[in-house]
Short mmCIF file of C-alpha atoms in Angstrom, two decimals:
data_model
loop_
_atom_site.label_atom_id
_atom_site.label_comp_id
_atom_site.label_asym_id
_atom_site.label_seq_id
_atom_site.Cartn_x
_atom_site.Cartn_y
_atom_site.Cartn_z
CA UNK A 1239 0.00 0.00 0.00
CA UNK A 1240 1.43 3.22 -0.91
CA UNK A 1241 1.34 6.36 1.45
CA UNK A 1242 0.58 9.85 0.08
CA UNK A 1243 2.58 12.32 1.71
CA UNK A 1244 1.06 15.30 2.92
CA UNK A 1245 1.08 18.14 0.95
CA UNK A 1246 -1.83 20.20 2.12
CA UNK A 1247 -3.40 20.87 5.48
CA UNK A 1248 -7.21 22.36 6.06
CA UNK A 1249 -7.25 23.79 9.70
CA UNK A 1250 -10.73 24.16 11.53
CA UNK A 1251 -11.54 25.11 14.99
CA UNK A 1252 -13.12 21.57 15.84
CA UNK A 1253 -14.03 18.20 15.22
CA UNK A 1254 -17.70 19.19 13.97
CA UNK A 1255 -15.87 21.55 11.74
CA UNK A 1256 -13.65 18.49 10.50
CA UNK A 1257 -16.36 16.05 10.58
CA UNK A 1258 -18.27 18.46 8.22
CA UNK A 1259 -15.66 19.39 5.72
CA UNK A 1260 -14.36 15.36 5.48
CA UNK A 1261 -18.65 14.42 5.03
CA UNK A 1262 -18.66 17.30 2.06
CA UNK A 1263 -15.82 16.49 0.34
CA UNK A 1264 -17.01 12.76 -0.28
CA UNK A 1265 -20.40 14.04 -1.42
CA UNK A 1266 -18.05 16.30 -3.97
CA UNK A 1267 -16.41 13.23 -4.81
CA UNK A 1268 -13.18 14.65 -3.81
CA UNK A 1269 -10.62 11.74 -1.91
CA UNK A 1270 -8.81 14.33 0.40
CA UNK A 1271 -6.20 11.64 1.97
CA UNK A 1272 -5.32 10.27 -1.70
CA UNK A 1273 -4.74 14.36 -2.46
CA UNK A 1274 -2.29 14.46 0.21
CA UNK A 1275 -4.26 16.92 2.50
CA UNK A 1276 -5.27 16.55 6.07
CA UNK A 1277 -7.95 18.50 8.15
CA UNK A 1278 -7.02 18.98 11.35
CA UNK A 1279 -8.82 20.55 14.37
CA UNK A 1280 -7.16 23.11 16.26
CA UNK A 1281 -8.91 22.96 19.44
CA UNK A 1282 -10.37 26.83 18.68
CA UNK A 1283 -9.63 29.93 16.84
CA UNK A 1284 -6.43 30.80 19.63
CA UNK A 1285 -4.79 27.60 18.32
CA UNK A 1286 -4.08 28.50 14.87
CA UNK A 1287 -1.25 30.37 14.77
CA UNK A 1288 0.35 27.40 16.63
CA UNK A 1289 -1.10 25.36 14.31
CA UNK A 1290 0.36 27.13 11.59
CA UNK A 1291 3.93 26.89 12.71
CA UNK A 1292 3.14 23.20 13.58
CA UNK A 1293 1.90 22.08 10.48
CA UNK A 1294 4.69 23.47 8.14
CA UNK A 1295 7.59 22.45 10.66
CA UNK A 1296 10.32 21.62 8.59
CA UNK A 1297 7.81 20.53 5.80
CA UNK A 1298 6.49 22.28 2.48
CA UNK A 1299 2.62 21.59 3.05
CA UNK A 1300 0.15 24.00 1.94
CA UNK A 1301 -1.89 25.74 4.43
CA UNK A 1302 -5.34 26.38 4.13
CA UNK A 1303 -8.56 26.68 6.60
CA UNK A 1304 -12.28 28.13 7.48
CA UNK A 1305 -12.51 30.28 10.60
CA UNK A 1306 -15.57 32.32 11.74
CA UNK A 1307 -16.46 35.86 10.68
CA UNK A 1308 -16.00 37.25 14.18
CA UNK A 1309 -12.91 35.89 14.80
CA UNK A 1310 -11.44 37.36 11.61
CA UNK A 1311 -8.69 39.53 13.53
CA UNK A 1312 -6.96 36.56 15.24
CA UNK A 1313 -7.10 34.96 11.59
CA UNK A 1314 -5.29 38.30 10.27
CA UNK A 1315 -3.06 38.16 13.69
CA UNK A 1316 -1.86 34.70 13.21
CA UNK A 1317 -1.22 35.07 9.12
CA UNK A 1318 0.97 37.63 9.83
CA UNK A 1319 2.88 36.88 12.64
CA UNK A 1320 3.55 33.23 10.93
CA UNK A 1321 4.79 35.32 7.83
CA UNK A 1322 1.86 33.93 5.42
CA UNK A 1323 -0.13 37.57 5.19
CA UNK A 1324 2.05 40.44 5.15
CA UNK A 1325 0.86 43.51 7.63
CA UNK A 1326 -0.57 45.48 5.01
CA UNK A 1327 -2.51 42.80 4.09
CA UNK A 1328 -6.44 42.23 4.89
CA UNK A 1329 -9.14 40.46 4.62
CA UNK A 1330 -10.76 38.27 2.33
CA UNK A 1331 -8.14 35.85 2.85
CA UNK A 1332 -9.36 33.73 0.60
CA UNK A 1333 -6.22 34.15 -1.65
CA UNK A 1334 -4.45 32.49 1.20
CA UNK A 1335 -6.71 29.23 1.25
CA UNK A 1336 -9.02 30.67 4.76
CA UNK A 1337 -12.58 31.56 3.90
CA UNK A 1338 -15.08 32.51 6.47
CA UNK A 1339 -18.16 31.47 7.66
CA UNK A 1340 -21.08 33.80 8.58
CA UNK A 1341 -21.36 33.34 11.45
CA UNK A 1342 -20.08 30.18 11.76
CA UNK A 1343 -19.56 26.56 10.19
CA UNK A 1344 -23.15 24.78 12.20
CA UNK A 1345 -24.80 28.42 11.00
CA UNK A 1346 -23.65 28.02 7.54
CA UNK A 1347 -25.09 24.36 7.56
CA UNK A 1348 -28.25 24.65 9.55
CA UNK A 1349 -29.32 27.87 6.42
CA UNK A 1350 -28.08 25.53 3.82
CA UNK A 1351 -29.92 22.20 4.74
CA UNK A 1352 -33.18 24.65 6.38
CA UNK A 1353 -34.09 24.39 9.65
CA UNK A 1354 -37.35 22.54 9.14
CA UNK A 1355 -35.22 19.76 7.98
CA UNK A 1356 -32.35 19.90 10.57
CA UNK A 1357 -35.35 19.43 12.89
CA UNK A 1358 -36.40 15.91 10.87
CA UNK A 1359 -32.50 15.05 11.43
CA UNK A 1360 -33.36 15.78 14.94
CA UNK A 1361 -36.53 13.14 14.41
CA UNK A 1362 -34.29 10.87 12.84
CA UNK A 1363 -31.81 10.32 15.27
CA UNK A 1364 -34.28 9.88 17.96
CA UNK A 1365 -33.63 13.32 20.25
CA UNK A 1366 -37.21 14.69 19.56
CA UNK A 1367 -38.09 14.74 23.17
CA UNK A 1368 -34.42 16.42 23.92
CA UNK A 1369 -35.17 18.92 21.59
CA UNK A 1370 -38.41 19.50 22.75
CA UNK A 1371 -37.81 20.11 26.34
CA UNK A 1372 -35.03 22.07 25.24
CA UNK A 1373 -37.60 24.34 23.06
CA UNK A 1374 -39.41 24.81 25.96
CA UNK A 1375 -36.96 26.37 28.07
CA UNK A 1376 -37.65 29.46 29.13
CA UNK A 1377 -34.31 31.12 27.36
CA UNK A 1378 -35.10 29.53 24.51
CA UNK A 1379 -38.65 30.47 23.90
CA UNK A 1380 -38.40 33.76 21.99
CA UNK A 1381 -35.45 32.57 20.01
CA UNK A 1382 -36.07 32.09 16.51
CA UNK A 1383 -35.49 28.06 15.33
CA UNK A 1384 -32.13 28.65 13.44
CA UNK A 1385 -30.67 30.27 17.22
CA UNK A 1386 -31.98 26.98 18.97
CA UNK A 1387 -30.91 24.66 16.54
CA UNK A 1388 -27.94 26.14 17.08
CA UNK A 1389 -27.70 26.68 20.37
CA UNK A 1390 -29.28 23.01 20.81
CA UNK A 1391 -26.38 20.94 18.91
CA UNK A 1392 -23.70 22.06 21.85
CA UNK A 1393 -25.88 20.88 24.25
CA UNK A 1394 -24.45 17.33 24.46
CA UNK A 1395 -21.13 15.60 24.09
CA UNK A 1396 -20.72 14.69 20.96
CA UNK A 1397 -23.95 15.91 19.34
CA UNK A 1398 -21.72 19.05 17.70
CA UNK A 1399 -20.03 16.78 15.59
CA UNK A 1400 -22.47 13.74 14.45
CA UNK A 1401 -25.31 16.58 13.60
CA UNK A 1402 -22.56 18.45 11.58
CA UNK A 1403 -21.78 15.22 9.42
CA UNK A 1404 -25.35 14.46 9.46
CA UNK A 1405 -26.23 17.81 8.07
CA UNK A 1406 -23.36 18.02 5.69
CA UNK A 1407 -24.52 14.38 4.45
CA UNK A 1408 -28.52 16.40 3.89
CA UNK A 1409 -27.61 19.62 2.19
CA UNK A 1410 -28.44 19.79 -1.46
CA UNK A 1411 -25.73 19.93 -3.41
CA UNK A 1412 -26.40 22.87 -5.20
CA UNK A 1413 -26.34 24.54 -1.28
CA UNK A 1414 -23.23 23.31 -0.14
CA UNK A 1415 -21.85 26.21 1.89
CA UNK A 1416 -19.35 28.35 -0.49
CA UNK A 1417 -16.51 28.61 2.52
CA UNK A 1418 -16.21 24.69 2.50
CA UNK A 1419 -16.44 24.34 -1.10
CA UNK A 1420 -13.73 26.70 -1.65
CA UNK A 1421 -11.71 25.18 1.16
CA UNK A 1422 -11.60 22.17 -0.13
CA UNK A 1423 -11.01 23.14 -3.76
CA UNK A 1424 -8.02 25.32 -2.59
CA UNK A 1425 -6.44 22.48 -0.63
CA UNK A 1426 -7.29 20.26 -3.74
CA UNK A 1427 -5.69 22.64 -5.77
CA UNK A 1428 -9.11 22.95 -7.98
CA UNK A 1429 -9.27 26.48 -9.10
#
């Protein structure tokens, strides 16, 4: 069995992030490990710049990643200080392989796959009564259903991540979310 050596690294804040992207690129058809490229999960937005350095130690591997619209500064921050954006740089980065997500990677999916339909995920995997009772509480009641869906997936160990592959595995493909589309792509080298 022959290895492919890495040659391109997607960095995302977490494993629902990762679990995502890796679901989506198999629905594009796209075989990320025989490409050579790795997704890893950072741990959050503070661990990039580490990251960064890590991930290119000593090797030529192409950096790329998604990060979250409000955490664009410590993108720009850790870009520069790893000498990959220069300080008269700004965003997009999307030149440098990191696209955003508005507001972030679970928002980009629950819009893309609808909410009405997250909820039959929800039915699906048999956490109707969870989500119900968690409907009903009283901080949740004037929210609108894309805020609790939200809000609902980091409720539970572990529910972050399958509900990201499970929604990444539901969204039409004509809605896959543009930032890890492009992500992929760019890591791919498919521009």
């Amino acid at each position: 069995m022959n290895e492919v050596a890495l040659r391109a690294v997607i960095l995302v804040e977490g494993g629902s992030d990762r679990a995502a992207v890796e679901t989506v690129a198999v629905r594009l058809g796209r075989d990320l490990a025989a490409g050579g490229v790795e997704v890893r999960a950072t741990g959050g937005i503070t661990n990039f710049k580490p990251s960064l350095i890590r991930a290119s130690d000593g090797v030529d591997v192409q950096m790329s990643g998604l990060y979250d619209l409000g955490e664009e500064h410590v993108i720009a921050r850790a870009l520069q200080e790893t000498g990959l954006a220069s300080n008269s740089d700004r965003s997009p980065f999307e030149s440098l392989g990191f696209f955003v997500c508005v507001d972030d990677l679970e928002d980009e999916l629950i819009r893309a796959v609808g909410a009405d339909q997250v909820v039959g995920l929800i039915d699906r995997q048999g956490e109707s009564g969870s989500w119900r009772l968690f409907q009903n509480q009283p901080a949740q009641r004037g929210r609108d259903l894309e805020s609790q869906l939200h809000r609902f997936m980091g409720t539970k160990s572990g529910r972050k991540v399958r509900f990201a592959a499970l929604m990444a595995g539901a969204v039409e493909h004509s809605r896959i979310p543009a930032p890890i589309q492009s992500v992929i792509e760019y890591a791919l080298d498919i521009r």
